[in-house]
Tab-separated table of C-alpha atoms in Angstrom:
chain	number	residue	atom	x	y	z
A	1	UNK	CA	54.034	1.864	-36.626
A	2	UNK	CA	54.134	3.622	-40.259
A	3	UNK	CA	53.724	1.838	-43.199
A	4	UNK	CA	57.698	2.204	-44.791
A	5	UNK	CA	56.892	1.970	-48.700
A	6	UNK	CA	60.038	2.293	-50.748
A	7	UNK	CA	61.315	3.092	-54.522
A	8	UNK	CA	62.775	-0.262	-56.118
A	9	UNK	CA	65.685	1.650	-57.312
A	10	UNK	CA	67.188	3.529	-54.874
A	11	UNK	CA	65.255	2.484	-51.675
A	12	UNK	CA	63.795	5.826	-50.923
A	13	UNK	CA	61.137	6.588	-48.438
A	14	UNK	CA	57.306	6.977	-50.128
A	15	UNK	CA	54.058	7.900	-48.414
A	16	UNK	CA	51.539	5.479	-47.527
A	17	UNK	CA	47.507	5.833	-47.248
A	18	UNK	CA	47.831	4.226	-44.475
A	19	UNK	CA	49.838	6.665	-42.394
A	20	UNK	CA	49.118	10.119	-40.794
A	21	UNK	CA	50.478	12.250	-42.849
A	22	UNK	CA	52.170	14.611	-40.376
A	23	UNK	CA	53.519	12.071	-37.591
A	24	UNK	CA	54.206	9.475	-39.955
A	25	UNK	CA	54.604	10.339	-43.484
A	26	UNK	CA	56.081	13.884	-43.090
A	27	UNK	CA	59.763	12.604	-41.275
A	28	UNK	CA	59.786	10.342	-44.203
A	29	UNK	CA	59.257	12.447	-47.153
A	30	UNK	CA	62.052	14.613	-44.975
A	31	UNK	CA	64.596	11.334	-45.125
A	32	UNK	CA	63.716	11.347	-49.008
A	33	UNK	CA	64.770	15.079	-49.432
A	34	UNK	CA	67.734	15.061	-47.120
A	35	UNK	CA	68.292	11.163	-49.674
A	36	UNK	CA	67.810	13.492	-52.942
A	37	UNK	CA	69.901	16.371	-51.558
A	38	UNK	CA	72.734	13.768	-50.810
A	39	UNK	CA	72.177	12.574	-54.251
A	40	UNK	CA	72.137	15.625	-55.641
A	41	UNK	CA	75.643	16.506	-53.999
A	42	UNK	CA	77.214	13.767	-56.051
A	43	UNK	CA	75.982	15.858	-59.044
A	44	UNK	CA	73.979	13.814	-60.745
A	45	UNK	CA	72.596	15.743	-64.113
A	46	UNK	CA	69.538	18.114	-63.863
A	47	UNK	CA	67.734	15.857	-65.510
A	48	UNK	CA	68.055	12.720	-63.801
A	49	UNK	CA	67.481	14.508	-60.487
A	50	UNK	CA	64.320	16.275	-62.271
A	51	UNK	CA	62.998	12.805	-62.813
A	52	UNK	CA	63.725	11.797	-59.726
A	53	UNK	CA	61.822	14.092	-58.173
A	54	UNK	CA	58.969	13.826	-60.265
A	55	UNK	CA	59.170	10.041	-59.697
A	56	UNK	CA	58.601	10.894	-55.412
A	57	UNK	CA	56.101	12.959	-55.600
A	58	UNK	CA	54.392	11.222	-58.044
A	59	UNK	CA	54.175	8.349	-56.280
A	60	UNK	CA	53.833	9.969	-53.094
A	61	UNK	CA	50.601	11.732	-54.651
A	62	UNK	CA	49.587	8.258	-56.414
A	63	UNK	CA	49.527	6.807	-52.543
A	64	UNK	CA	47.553	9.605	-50.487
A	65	UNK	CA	43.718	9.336	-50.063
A	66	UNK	CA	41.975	12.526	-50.259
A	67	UNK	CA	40.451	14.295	-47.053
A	68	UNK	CA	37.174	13.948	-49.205
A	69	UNK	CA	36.625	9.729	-48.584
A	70	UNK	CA	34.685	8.485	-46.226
A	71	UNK	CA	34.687	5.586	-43.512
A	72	UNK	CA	30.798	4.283	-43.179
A	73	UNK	CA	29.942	2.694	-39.704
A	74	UNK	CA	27.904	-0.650	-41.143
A	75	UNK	CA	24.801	-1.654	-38.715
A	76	UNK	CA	25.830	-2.096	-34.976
A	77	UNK	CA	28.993	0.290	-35.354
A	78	UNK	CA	29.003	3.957	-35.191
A	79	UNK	CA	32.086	6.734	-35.377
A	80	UNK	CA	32.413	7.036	-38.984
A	81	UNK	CA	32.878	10.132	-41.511
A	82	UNK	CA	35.183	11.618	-44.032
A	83	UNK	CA	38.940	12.146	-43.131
A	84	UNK	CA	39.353	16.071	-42.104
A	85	UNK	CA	39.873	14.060	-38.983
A	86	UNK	CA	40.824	10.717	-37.623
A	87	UNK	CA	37.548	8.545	-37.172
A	88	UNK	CA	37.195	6.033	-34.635
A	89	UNK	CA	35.212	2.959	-35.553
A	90	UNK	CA	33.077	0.917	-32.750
A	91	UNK	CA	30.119	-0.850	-31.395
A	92	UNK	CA	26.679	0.848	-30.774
A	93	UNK	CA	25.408	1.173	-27.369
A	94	UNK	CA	22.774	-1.518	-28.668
A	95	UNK	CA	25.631	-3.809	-30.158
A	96	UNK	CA	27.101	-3.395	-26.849
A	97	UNK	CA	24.300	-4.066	-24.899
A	98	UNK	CA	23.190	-6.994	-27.214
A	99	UNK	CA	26.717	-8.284	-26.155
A	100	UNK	CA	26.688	-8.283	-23.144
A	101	UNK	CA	22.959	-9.973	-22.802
A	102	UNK	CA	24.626	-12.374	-25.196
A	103	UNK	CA	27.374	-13.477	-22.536
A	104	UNK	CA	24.602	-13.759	-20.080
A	105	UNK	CA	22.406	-15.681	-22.310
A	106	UNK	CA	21.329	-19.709	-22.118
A	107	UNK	CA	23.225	-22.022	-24.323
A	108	UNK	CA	20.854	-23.887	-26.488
A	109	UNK	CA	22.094	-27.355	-24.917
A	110	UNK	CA	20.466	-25.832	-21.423
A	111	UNK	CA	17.474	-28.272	-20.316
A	112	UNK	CA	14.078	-27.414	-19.212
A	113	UNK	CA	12.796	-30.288	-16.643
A	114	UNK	CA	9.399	-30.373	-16.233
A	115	UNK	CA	8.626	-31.039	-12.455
A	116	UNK	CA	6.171	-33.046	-10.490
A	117	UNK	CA	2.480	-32.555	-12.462
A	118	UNK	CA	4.340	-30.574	-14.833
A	119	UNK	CA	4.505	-31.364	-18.898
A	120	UNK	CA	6.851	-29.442	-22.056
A	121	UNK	CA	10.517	-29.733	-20.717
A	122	UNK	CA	13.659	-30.298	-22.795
A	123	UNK	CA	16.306	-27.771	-24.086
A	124	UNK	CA	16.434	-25.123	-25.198
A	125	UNK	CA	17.155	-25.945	-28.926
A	126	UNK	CA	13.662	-24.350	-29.572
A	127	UNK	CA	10.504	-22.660	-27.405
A	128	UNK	CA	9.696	-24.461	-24.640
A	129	UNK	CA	5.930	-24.608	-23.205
A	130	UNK	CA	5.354	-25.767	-19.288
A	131	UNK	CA	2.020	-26.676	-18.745
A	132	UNK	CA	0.339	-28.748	-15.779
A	133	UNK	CA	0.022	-32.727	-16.592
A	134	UNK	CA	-2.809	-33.608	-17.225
A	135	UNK	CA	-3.074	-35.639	-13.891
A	136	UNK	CA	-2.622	-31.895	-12.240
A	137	UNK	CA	-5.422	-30.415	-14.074
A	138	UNK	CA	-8.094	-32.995	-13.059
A	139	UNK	CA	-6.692	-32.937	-9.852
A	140	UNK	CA	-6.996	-29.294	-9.462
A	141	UNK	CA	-10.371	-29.659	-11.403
A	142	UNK	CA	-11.294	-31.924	-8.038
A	143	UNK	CA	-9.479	-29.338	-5.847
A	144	UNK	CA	-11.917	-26.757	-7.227
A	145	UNK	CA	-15.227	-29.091	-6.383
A	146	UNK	CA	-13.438	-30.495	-2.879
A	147	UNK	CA	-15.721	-29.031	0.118
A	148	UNK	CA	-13.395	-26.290	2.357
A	149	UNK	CA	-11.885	-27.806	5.624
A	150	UNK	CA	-14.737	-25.674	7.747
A	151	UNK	CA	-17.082	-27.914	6.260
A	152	UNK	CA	-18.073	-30.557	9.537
A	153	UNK	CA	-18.841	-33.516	9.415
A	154	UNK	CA	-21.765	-34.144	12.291
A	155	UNK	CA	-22.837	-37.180	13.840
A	156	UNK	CA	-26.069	-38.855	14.461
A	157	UNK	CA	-27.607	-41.208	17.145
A	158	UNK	CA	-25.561	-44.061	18.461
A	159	UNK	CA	-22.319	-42.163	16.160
A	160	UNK	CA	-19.192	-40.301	17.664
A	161	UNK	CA	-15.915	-38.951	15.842
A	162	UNK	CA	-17.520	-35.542	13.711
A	163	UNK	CA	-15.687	-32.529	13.477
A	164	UNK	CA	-14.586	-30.035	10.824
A	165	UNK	CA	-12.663	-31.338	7.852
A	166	UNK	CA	-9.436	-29.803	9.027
A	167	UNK	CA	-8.072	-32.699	10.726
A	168	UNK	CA	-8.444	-36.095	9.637
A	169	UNK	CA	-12.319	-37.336	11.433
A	170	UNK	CA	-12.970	-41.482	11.768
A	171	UNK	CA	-16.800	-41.956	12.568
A	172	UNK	CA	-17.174	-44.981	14.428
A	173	UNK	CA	-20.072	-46.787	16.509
A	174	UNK	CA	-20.062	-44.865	20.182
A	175	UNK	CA	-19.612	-47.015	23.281
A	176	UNK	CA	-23.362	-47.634	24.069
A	177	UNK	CA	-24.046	-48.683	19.803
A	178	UNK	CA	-20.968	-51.169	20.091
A	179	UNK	CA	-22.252	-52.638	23.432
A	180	UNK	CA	-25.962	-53.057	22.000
A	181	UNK	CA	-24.473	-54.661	18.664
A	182	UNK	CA	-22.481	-57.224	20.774
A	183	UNK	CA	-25.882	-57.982	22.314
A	184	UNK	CA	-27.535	-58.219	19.030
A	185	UNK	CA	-24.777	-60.825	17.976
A	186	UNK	CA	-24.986	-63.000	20.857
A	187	UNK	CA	-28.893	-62.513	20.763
A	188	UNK	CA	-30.611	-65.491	19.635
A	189	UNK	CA	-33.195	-64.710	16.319
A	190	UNK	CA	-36.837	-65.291	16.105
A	191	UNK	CA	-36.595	-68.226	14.332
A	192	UNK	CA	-34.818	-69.981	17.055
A	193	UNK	CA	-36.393	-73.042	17.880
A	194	UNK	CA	-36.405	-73.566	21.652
A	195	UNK	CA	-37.743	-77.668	21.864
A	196	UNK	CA	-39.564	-79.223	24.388
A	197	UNK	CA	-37.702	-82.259	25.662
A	198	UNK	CA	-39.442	-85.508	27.345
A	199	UNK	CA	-41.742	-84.685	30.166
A	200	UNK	CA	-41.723	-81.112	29.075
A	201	UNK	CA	-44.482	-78.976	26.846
A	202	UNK	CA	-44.460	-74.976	25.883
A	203	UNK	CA	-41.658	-75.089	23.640
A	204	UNK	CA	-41.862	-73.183	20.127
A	205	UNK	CA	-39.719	-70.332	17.744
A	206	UNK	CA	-38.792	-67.268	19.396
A	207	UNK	CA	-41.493	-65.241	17.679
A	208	UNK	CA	-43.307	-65.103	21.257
A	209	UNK	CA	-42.797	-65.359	25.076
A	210	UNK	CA	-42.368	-69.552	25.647
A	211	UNK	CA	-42.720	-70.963	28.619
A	212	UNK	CA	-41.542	-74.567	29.774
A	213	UNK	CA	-43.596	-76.758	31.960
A	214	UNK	CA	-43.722	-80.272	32.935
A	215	UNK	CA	-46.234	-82.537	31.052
A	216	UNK	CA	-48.687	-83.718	33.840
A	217	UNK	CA	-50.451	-86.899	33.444
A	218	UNK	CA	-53.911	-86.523	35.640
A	219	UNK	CA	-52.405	-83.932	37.299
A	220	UNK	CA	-49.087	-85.879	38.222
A	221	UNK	CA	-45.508	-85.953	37.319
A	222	UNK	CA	-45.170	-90.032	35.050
A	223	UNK	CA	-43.072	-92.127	37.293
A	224	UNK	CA	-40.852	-92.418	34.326
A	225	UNK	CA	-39.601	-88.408	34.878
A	226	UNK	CA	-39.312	-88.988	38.574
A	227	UNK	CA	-35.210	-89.520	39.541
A	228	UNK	CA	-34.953	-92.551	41.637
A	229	UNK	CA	-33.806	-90.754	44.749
A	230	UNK	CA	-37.479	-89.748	44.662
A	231	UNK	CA	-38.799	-92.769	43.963
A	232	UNK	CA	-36.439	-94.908	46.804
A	233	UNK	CA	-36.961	-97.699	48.561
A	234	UNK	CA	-36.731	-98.779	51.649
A	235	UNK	CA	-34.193	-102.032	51.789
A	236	UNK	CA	-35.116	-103.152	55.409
A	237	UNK	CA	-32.790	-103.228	58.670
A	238	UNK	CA	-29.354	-105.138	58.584
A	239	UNK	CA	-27.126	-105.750	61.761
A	240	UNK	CA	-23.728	-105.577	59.588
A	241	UNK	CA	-22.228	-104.033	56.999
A	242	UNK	CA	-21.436	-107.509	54.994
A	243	UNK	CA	-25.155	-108.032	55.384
A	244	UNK	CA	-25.627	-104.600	53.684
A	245	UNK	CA	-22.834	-105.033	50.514
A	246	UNK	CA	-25.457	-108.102	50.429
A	247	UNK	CA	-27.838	-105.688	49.456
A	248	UNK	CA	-28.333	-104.378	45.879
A	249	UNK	CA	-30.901	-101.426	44.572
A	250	UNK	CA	-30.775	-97.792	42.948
A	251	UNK	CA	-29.783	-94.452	43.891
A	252	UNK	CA	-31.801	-93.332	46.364
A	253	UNK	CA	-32.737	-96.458	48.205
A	254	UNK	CA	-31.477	-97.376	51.749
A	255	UNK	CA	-31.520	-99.056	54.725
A	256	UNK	CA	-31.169	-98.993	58.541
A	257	UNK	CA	-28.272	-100.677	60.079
A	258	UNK	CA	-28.432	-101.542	63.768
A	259	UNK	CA	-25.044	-101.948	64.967
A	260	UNK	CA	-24.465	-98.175	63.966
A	261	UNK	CA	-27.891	-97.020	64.229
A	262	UNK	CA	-27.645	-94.609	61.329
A	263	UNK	CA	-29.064	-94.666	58.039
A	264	UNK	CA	-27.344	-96.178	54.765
A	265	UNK	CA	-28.644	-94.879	51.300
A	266	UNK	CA	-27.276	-95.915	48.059
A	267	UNK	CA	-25.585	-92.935	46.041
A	268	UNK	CA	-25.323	-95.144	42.241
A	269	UNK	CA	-27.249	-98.248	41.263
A	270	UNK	CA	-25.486	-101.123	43.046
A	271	UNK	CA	-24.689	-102.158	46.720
A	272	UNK	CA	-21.946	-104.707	46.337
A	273	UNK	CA	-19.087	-101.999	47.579
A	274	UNK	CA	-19.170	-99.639	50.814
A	275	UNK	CA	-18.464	-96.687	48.184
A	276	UNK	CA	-21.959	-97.139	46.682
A	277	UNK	CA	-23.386	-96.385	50.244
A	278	UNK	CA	-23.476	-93.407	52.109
A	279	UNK	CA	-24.029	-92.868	55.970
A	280	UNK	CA	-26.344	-90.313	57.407
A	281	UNK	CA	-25.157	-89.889	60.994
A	282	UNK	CA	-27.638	-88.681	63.613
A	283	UNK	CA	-26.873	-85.766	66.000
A	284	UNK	CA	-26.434	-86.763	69.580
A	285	UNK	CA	-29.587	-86.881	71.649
A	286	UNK	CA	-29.955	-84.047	74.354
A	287	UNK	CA	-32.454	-86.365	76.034
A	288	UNK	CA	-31.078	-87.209	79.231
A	289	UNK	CA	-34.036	-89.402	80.576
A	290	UNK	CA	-37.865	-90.504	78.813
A	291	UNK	CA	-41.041	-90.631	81.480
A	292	UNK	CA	-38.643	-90.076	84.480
A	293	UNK	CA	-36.772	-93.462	83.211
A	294	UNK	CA	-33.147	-93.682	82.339
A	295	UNK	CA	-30.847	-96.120	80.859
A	296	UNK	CA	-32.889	-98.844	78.421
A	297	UNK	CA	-36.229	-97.108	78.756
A	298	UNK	CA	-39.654	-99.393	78.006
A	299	UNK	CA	-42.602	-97.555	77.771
A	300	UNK	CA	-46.164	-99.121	77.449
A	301	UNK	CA	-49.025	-96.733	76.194
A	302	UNK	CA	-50.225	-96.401	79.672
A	303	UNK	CA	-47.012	-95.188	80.761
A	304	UNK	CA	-48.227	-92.165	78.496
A	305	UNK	CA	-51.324	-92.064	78.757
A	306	UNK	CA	-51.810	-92.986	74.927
A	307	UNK	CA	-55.191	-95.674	73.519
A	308	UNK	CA	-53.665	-99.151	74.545
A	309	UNK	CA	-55.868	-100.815	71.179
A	310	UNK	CA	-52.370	-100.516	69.017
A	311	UNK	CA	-53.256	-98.094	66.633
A	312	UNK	CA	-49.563	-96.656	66.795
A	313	UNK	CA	-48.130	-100.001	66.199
A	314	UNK	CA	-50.769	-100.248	63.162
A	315	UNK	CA	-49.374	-97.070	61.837
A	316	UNK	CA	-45.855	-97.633	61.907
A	317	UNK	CA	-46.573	-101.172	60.296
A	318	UNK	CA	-48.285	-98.618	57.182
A	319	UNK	CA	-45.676	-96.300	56.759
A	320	UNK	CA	-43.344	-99.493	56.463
A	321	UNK	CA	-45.087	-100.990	53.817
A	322	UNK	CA	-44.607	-100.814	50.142
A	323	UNK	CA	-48.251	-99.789	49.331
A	324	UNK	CA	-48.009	-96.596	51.720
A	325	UNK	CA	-44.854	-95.404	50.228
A	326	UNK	CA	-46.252	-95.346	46.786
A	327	UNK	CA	-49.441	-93.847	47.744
A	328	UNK	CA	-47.081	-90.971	49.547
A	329	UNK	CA	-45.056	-90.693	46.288
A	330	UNK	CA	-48.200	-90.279	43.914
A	331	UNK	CA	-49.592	-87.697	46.429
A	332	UNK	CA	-45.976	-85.887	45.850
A	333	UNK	CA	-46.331	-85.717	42.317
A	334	UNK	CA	-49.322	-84.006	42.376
A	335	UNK	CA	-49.478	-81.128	40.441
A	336	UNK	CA	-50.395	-78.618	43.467
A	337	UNK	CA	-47.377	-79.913	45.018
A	338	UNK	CA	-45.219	-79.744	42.264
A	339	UNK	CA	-45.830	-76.189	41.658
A	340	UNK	CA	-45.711	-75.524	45.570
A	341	UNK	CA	-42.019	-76.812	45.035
A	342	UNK	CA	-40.835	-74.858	42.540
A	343	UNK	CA	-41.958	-71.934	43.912
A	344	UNK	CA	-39.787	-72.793	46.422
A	345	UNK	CA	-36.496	-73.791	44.434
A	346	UNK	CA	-33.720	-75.297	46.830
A	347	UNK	CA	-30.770	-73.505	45.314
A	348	UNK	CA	-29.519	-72.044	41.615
A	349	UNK	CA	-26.382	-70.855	40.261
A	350	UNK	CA	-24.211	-70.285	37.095
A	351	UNK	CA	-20.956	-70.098	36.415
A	352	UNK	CA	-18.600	-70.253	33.014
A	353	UNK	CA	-20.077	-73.385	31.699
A	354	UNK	CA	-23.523	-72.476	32.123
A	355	UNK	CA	-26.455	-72.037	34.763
A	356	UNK	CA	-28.152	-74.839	37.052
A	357	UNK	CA	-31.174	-75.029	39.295
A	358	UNK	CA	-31.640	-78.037	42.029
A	359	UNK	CA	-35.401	-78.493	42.603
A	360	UNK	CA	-36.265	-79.997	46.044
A	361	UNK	CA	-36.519	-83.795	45.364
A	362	UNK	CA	-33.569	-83.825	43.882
A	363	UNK	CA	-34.147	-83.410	39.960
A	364	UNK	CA	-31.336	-81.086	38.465
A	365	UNK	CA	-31.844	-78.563	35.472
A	366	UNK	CA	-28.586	-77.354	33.672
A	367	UNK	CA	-27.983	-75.723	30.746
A	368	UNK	CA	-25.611	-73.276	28.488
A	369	UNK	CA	-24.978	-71.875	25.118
A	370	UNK	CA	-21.845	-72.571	23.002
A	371	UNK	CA	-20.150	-73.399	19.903
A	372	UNK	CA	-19.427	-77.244	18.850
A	373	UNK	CA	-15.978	-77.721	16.690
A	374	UNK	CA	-15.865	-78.087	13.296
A	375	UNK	CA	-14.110	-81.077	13.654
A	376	UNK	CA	-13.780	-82.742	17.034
A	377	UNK	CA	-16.229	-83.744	19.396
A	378	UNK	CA	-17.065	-80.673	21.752
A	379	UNK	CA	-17.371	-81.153	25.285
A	380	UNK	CA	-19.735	-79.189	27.885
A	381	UNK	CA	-18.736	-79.478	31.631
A	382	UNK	CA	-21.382	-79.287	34.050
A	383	UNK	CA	-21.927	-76.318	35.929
A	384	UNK	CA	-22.526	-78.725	38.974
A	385	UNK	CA	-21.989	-82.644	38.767
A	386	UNK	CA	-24.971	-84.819	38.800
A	387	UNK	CA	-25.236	-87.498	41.174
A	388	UNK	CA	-26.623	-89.891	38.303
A	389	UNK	CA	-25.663	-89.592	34.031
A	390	UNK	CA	-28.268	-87.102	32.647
A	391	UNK	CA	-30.118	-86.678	29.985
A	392	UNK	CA	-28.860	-84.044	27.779
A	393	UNK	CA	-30.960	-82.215	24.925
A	394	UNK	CA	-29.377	-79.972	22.147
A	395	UNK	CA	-31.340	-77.204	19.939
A	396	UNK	CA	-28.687	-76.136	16.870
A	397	UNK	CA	-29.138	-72.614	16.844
A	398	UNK	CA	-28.734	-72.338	12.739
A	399	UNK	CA	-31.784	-71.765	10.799
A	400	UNK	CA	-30.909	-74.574	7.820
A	401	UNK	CA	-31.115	-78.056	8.903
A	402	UNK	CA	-28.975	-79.037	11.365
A	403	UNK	CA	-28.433	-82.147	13.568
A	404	UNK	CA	-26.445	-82.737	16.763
A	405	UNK	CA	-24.907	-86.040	17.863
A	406	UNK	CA	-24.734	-86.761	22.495
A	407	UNK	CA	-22.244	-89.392	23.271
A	408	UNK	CA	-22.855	-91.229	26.067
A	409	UNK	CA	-23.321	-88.553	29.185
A	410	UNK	CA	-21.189	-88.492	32.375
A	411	UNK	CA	-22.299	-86.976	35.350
A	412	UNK	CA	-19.529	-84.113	35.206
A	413	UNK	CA	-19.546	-83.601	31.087
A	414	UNK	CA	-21.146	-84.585	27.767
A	415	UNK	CA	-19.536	-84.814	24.245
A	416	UNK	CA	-21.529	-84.127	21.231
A	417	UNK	CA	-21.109	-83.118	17.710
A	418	UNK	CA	-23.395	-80.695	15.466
A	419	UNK	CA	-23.870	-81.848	11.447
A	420	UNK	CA	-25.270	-80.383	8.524
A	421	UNK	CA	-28.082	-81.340	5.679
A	422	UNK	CA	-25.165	-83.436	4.305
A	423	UNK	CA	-23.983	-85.039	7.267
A	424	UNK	CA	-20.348	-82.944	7.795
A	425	UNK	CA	-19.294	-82.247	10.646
A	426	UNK	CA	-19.724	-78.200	11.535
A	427	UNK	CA	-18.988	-75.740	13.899
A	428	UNK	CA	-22.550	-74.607	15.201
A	429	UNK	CA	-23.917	-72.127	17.933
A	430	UNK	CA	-26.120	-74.415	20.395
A	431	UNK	CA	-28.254	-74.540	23.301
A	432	UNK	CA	-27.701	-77.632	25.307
A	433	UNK	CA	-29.595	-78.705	28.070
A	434	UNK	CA	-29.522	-81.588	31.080
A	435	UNK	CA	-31.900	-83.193	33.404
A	436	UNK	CA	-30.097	-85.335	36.091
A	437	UNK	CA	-29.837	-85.616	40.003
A	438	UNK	CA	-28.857	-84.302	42.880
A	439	UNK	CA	-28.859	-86.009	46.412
């Protein structure tokens, strides 16, 4: 739309800089002829319309801008120039570009987070440096210095588990290390004191081979080591069994009773009760008649042919008597003999509580190896049961003092406890040994 300027007196039409001179300004200065000419036809005086026409066209003149000025495009705009022409004013290709990077850009209030062994975040209010912690840095400082995953990882003697580094490797003992380190736990060390009890010599530390004999006296076994079935007696011949609860004596000893005809021998000290006695039956005879006789056979030694001057009868009245048995025993505890019966050991075993040998005359050996409590008595049952309470021995296998404590012995078990230099009760690795009897 046209600028419409006006006169203040008569409210006619004047040009305007603003306006194109022909599409605009030119139908208006035609209104303000056609305006004078009506004027003019009410005859106003030469004059007056003289000045009125100099009055338009001065002040059309006064209003136009001259073809000569010129519109200057200021930094970032370009189209300017003088006015022989209509100029169009606008934004450089770089304005325009700058524009449109501006409606792409960041706000300043955007944030910058720093990640996981990352440092320098925040927004961007101004420059922002990300830089590894400095956590990452030594760790890729160790990264640099780590050894590649082809590096291996080999195994020596008695080891298994190596490999290359690209899987996780555990080295660990193989199965033939582990199985000679349980040995070497449960292996007793050199310092281990094995003792030699009564009646026994050869004992000593580990240091060296030991080995355990009995202590001879003149080449014999003391009558004190000998078990009393060894040593029996003989308790006579009884017709009844009151007359043998009449009887009293030690393990071992016995009698002949003639209404059974079988041999009685004491299994415990006593004799008072039929349970301290025990009957050794004799197998039925396959002799169905003696020197052609039958029935209740009497033979005199010319009936056999043997020396009628009694030496038989003077023999069986030697091996009766007290003097012969004890002469028999002392020849059995002869040293030759001894060793001519344990080269011939009856019978041995072992078992969870320990090992056991029964030497032929009835002394037992037993022992084991295990761990008293710390604070109640322990108890050891017998591989076997002796006929008779043994004597038990214990060796603490601890190097520091140590001292172990037997209550009184059964013949199936034995309590003990193991103390220290101070006299508290511990818990203590022993060996424990018993001598008692078998029947």
């Amino acid at each position: 739309m046209p600028v419409d300027n006006r006169t203040p007196n008569l409210n006619l039409p004047l040009p305007d800089a603003a306006n194109k001179m022909a599409s605009e300004d030119v139908p208006r200065l035609r209104e303000l002829v056609n305006a004078l000419d009506t004027l003019l036809d009410d005859r106003p005086t030469a004059s007056a319309v003289a000045t009125l026409i100099s009055d338009a066209i001065n002040a059309a003149v006064a209003s136009l801008v001259p073809t000569s000025r010129n519109v200057q495009s200021g930094t970032g705009l370009v189209g300017g120039g003088d006015l022989t022409q209509n100029r169009t004013i606008q934004l450089s290709a770089a304005s325009q570009a700058s524009l449109a990077a501006a409606d792409a850009a960041a706000p300043a209030t955007r944030q910058i987070f720093a990640g996981t062994g990352l440092t320098g975040g925040g927004n961007l209010t101004q420059n922002r440096t990300i830089s590894l912690s400095t956590e990452s840095q030594s760790s890729l400082a160790k990264a640099d210095a780590a050894a590649p995953d082809t590096r291996k990882i080999s195994t020596g003697t008695g080891l298994t588990g190596g490999g290359n580094l690209r899987d996780d490797r555990t080295i660990s003992l193989n199965t033939a290390s582990q199985n000679s380190l349980a040995k070497a736990e449960a292996a007793a060390p050199a310092t281990r004191q094995i003792f030699a009890g009564a009646g026994l010599t050869g004992g000593g530390a580990l240091t060296q081979d030991r080995t355990l004999a009995l202590e001879l006296v003149n080449g014999k076994i003391p009558v004190s080591l000998i078990p009393s079935q060894v040593l029996s007696e003989y308790l006579g011949v009884v017709g009844s069994q009151s007359a043998m609860l009449a009887l009293s004596g030690e393990a071992g000893d016995w009698c002949h009773r003639d209404d059974t005809d079988t041999r009685w021998t004491l299994i415990t000290t006593g004799g008072s009760q039929l349970a301290h006695w025990l009957e050794q039956a004799y197998p039925d005879s396959p002799v169905s008649s003696v020197n052609g006789q039958t029935g209740a056979v009497s033979l005199g030694a010319g009936d056999v042919g043997a020396d009628p001057a009694g030496t038989a009868a003077g023999l069986t009245t030697g091996l009766a008597s007290e003097n012969w048995v004890n002469d028999q025993i002392s020849d059995l505890a002869s040293e030759s003999w001894v060793n001519d019966q344990i080269d011939g050991l009856a019978t041995s075993g072992s078992g969870g509580n320990g090992r056991y040998v029964r030497l032929p005359g009835g002394v037992l050996l037993m022992w084991h190896r295990l761990t008293s409590h710390g604070s109640n008595a322990q108890t050891w049952n017998y591989p076997v049961a002796s006929e008779t309470d043994p004597r038990v021995m214990i060796t603490p296998e601890a190097v520091s003092p140590r001292s172990a404590v037997v209550n009184t012995p059964g013949n199936t078990s034995a309590n003990f406890r193991v103390y220290d230099q101070n006299n508290n009760q511990i818990a203590e690795q022993v060996q424990i040994m018993a001598i008692g009897t078998w029947v």
